[in-house]
Short mmCIF file of C-alpha atoms and ligand atoms in Angstrom, two decimals:
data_model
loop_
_atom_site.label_atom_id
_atom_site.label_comp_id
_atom_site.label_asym_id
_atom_site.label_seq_id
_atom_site.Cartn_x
_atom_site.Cartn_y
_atom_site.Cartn_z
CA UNK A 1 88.40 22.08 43.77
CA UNK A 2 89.74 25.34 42.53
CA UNK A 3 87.74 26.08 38.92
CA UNK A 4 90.50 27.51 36.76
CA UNK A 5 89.90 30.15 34.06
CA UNK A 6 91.16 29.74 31.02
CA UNK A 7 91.46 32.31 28.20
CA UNK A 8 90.39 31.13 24.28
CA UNK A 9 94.29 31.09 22.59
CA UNK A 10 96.52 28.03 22.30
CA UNK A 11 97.72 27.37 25.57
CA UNK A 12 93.91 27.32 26.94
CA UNK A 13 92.63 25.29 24.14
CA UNK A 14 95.21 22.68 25.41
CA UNK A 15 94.58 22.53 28.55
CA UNK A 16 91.02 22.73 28.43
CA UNK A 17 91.51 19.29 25.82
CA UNK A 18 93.52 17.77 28.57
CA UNK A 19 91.32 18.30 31.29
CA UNK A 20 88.35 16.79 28.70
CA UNK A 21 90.65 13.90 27.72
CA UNK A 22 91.96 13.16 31.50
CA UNK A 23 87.47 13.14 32.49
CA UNK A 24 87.32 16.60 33.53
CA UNK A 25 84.54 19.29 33.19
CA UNK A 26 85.00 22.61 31.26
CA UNK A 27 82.34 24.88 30.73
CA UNK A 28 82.97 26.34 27.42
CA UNK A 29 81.11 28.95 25.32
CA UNK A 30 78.27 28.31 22.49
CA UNK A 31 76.64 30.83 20.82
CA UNK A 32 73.04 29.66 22.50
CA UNK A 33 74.57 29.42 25.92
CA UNK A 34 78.07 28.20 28.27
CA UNK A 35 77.53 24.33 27.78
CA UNK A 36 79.04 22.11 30.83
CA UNK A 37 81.09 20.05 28.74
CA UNK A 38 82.53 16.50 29.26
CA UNK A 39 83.82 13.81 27.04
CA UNK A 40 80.95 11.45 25.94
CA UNK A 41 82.72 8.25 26.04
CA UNK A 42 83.62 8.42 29.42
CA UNK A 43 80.79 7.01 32.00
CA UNK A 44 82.63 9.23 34.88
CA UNK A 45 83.00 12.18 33.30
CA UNK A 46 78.87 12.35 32.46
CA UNK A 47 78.45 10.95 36.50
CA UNK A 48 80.20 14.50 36.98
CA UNK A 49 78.29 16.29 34.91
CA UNK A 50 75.26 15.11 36.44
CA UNK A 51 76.64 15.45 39.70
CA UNK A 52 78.04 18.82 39.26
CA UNK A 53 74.46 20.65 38.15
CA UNK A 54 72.49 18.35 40.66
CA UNK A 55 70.68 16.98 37.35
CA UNK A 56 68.38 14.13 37.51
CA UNK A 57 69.91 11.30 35.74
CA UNK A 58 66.88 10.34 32.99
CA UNK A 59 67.56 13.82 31.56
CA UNK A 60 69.75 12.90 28.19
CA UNK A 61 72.31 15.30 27.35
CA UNK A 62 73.04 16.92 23.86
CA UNK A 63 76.66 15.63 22.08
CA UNK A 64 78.39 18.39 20.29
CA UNK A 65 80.95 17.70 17.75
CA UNK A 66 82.81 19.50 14.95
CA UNK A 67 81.00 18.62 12.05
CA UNK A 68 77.88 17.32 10.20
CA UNK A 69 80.27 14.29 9.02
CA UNK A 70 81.50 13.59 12.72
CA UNK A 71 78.01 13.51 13.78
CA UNK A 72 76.83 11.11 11.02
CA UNK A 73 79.17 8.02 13.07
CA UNK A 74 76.76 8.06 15.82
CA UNK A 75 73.30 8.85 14.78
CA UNK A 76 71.23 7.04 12.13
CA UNK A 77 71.31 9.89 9.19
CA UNK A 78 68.03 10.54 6.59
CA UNK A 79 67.19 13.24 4.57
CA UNK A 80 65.53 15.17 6.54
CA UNK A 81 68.32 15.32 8.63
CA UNK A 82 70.53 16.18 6.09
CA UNK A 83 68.51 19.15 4.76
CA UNK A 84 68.31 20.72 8.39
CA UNK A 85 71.87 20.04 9.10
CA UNK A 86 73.19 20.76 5.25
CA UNK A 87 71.16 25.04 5.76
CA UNK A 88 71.21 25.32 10.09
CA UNK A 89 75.05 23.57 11.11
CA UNK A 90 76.76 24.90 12.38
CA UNK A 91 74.13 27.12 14.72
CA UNK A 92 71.57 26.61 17.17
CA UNK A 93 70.04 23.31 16.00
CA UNK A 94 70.01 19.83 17.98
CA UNK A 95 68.37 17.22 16.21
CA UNK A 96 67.12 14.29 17.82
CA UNK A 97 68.30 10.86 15.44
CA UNK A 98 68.09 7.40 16.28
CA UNK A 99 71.38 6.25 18.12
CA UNK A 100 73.36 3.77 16.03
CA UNK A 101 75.64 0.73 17.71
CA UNK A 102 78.81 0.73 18.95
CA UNK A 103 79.20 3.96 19.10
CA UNK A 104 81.39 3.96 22.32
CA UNK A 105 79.18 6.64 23.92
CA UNK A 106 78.50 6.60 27.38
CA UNK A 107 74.73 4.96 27.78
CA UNK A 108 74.31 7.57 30.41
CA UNK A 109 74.35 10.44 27.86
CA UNK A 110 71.49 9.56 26.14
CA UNK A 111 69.83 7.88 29.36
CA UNK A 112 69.69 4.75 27.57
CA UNK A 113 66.87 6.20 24.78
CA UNK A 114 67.20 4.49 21.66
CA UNK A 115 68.10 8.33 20.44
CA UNK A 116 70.65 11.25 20.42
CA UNK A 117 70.74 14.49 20.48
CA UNK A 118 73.14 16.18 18.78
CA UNK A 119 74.44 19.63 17.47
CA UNK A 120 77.26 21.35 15.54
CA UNK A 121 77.51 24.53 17.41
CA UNK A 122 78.83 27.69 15.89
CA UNK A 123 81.02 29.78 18.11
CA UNK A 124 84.68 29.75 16.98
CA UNK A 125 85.77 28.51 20.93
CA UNK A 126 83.36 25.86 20.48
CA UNK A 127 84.16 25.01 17.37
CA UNK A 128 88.20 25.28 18.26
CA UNK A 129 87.89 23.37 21.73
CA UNK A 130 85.91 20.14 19.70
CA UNK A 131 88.36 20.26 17.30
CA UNK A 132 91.47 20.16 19.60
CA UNK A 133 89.95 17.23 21.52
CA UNK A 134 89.27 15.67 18.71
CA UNK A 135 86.09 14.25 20.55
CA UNK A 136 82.01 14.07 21.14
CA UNK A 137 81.92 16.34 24.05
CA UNK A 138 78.59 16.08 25.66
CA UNK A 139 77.28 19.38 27.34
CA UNK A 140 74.12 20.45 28.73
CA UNK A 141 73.71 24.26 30.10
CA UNK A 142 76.55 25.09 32.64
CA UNK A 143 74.20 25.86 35.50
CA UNK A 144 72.75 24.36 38.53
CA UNK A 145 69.47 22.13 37.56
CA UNK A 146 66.36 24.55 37.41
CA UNK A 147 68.39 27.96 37.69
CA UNK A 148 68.49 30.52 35.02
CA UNK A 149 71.14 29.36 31.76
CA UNK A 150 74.44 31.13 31.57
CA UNK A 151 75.35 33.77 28.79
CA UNK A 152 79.05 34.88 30.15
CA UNK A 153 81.64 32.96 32.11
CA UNK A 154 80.74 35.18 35.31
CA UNK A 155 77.42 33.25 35.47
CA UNK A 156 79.39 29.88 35.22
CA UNK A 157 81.39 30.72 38.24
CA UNK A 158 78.63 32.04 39.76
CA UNK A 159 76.62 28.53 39.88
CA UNK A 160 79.05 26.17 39.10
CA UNK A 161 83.00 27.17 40.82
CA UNK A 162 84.95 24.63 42.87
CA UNK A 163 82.61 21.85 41.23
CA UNK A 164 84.28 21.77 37.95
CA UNK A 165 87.77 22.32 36.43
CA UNK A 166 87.53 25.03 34.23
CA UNK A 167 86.08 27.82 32.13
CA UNK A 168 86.89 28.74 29.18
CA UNK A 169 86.01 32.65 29.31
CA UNK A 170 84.84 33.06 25.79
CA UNK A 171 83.07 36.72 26.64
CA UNK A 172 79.05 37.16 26.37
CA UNK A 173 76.65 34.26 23.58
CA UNK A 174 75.57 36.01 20.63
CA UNK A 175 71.83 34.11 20.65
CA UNK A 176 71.26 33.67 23.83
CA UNK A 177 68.99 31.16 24.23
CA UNK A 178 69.61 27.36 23.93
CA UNK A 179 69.61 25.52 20.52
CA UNK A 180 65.98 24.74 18.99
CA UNK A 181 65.27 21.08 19.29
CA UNK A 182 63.68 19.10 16.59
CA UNK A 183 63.03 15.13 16.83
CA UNK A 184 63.59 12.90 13.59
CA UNK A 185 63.08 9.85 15.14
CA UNK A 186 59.83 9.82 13.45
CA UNK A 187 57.13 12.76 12.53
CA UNK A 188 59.45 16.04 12.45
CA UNK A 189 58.35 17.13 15.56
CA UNK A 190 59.59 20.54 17.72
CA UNK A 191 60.81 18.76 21.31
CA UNK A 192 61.88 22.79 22.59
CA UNK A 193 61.50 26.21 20.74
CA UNK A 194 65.03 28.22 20.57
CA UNK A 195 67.50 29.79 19.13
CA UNK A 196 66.19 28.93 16.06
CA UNK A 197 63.13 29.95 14.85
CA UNK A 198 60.56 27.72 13.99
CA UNK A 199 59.59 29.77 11.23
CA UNK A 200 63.01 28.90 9.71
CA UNK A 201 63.02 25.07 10.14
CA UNK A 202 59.18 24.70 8.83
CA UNK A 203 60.38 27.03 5.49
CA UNK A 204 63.11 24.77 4.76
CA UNK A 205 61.19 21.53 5.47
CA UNK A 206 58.07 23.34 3.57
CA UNK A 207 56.19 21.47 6.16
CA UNK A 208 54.80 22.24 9.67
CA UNK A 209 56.56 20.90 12.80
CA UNK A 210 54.32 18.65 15.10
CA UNK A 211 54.49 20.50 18.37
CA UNK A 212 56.16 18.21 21.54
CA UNK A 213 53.04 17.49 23.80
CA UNK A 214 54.61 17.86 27.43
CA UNK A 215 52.71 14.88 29.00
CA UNK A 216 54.89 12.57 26.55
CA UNK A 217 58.03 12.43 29.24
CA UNK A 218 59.38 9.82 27.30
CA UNK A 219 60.05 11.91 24.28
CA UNK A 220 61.32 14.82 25.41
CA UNK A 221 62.67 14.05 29.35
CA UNK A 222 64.44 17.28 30.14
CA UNK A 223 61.41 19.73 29.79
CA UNK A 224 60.21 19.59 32.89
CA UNK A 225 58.22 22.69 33.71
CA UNK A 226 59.58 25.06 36.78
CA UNK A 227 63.10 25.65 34.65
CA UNK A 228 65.21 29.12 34.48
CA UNK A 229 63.85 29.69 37.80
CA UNK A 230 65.23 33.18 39.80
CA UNK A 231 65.54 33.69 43.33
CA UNK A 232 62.43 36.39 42.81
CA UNK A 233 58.72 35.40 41.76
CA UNK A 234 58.48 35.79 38.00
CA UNK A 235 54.61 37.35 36.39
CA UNK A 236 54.43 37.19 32.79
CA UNK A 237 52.21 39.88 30.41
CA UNK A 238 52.66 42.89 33.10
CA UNK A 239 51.49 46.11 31.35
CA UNK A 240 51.40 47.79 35.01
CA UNK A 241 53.51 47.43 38.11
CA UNK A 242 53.12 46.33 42.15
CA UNK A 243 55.15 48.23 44.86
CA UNK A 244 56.77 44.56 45.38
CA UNK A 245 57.65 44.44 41.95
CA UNK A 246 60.49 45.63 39.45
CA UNK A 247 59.83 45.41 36.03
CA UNK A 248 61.71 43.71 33.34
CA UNK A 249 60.89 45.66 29.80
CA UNK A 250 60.07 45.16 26.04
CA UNK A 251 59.48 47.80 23.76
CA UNK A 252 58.74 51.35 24.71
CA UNK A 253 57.69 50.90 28.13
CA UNK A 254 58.43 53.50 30.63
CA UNK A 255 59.06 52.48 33.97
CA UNK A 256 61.43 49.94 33.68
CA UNK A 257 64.19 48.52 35.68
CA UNK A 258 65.60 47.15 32.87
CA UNK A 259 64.39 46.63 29.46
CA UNK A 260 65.53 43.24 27.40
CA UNK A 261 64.54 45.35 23.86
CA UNK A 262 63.55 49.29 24.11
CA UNK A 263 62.92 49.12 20.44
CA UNK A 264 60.97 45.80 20.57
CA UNK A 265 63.93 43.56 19.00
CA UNK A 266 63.34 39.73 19.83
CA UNK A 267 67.31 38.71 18.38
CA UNK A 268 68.05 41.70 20.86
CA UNK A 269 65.78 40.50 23.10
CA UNK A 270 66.72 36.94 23.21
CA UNK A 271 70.35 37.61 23.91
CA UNK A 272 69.59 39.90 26.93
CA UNK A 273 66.94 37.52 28.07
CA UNK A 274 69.32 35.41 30.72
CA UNK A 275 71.84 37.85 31.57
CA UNK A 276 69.18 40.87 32.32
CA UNK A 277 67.07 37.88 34.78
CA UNK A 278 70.75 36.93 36.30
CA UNK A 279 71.07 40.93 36.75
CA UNK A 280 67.59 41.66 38.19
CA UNK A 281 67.40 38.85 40.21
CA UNK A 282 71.09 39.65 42.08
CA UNK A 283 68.82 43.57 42.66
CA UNK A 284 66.69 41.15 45.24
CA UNK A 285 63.08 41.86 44.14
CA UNK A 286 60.08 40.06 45.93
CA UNK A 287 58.54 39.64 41.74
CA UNK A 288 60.18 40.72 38.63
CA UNK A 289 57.45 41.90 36.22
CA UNK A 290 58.14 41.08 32.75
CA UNK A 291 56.47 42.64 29.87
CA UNK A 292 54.30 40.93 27.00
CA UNK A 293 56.57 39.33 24.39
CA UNK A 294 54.89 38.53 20.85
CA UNK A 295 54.52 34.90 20.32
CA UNK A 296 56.47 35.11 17.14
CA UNK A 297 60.40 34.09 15.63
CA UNK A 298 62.40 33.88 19.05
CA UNK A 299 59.59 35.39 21.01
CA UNK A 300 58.09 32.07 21.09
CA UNK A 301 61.51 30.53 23.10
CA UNK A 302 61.61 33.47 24.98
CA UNK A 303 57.96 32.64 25.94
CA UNK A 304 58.70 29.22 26.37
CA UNK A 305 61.22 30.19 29.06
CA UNK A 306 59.52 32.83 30.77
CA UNK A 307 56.12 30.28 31.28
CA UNK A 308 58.98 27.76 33.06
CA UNK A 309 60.67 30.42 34.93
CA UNK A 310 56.98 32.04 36.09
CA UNK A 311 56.18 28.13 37.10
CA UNK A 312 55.29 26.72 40.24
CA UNK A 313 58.49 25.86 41.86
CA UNK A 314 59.18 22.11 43.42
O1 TXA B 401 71.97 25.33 23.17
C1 TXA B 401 71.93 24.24 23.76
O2 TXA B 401 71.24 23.30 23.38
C2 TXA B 401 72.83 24.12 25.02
C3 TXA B 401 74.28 24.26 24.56
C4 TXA B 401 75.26 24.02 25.67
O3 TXA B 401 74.52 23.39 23.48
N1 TXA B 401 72.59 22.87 25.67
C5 TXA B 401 71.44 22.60 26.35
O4 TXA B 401 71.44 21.38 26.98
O5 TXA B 401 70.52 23.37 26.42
P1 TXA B 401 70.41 21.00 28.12
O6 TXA B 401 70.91 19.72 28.67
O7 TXA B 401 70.23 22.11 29.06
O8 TXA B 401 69.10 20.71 27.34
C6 TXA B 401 69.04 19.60 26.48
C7 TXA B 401 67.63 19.15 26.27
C8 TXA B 401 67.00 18.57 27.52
O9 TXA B 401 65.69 19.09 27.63
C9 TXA B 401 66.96 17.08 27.21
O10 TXA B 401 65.91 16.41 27.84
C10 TXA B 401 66.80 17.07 25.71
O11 TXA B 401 67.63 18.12 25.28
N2 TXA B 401 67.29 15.83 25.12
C11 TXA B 401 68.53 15.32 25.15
N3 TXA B 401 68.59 14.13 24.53
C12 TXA B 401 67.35 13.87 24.09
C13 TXA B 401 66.75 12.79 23.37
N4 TXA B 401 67.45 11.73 22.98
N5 TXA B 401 65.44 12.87 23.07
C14 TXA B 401 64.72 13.97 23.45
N6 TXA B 401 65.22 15.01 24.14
C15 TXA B 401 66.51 14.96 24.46
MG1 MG B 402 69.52 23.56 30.46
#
């Protein structure tokens, strides 16, 4: 299959809608990261999306649609949910609802859990492509299962041509990092640090987030841990460096190969994270060294990711 590229005006929005409507795949820009995106209702067009990142199927997938209204037709709404959604959407927060009936999604987007994730992203091609498809669209990262998330339509192609239809080139994501999931189903509980920070979510809950425990599979199916994994060996907290090793920066460290913040910005830092690993990792190191990353705001998703890409690999 030849992946075409499509540009963000009218005549790529259209296509892009038809190839969604017809069961197609189009990666598409978010401001977290390129989604893979496929229309919801249609069993074969989540098969594909399964099928094109090599993604076991009791993984659930997040739906994204236009607007907090859209999304209240196919999740169970409460108020905490509507005092997340009413300050964060659109932006870089899934919530986790109950699923309601009839909802004519397909059962193998939520991998038949009684619940949904869903999000109302931000970026104006997002935003513009769920609008003229008029559609849930469900989308998980547009990479191969386990490899590092794209940030630009050149690391789409790069994992994903001739197994989908298109792109939708939409330049570089502004965050970076994929949207911070919290569950509602029950307890507010964190299910994946991200783009958002927590700090953010427990200020305008004035309540603390119960923290996922990742030997509950059930609750939270997609984090396994080796994740965002390089061709190279990733070590975490390196403050000096092996002749095997490059080093991937934060702050005012000298040596560096590359540096994801010289000034020590995590927003800065979070948006470089992917792209500089995708960048490092095509320079063919035997270990990329990566510096020590406070454990605060975004730091703690960059964390997050960096423990899963340093993990034992299967
Ligand atoms: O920023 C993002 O969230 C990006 C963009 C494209 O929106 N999407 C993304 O999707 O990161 P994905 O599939 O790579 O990660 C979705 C995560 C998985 O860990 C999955 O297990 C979890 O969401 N998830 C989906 N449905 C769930 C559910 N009903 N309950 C708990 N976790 C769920
Ligand atoms: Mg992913």
């Amino acid at each position: 299959m030849d992946t075409e590229r499509l540009l963000p005006d009218d005549a790529g929005y259209d296509r892009a809608s038809q190839i969604l409507h017809k069961g197609g795949l189009v990666a598409f820009p978010t401001e977290t990261v390129y989604g893979l995106g496929g229309d919801a209702r249609n069993d074969m067009a989540v098969a594909r999306i399964f099928e094109a990142k090599g993604r076991p199927r009791f993984n659930p997938l997040i739906v994204h649609v236009d607007s907090l209204e859209t999304a209240k037709r196919y999740v169970t709404w409460t108020d905490t949910a509507d005092r997340l959604a009413s300050i964060f959407w659109p932006g870089p927060l899934t919530l986790v609802l109950p699923l309601k009936d009839d909802t004519g999604l397909s059962p193998l987007v939520t991998a038949d859990l009684p619940t949904l994730a869903i999000r109302v992203p931000e970026h104006p091609v997002a935003n513009a492509l769920l609008r003229r498809f008029n559609g849930p669209v469900a989308a998980p990262s547009a990479n191969p299962s386990g490899k590092i998330s794209p940030t630009k339509a050149d690391h789409v192609s790069k994992g994903l041509s001739g197994r989908i239809e298109a792109i939708l080139d939409g330049g570089a994501c502004g965050v970076g990092l994929e949207s911070t999931i919290v569950g509602l189903a029950d307890t507010p509980t964190l299910l994946r640090p991200g783009g958002l920070p927590i700090e953010a979510i427990e200020a305008a809950l004035d309540t603390t987030l119960e923290v996922h425990k990742s030997d509950d599979p059930l609750s939270a199916p997609g984090q396994m841990s080796s994740h965002y994994a390089p061709s190279a060996g990733i070590r975490l907290n390196a403050t000096d460096l092996a002749d095997n090793e490059m080093l991937l920066g934060f702050g005012a460290v000298g040596e560096a190969t590359m540096n994801l913040s010289p000034s020590g910005d995590l927003t800065e830092a979070a948006a470089n994270l992917f792209h500089h690993l995708h960048m490092m990792d095509a320079l063919g190191p035997e270990v990329i060294a990566i510096s020590p990353i406070p454990d605060r705001g975004l730091g703690r998703a960059i964390n997050d990711r960096l423990r899963r890409a340093a993990a034992p690999r299967p």
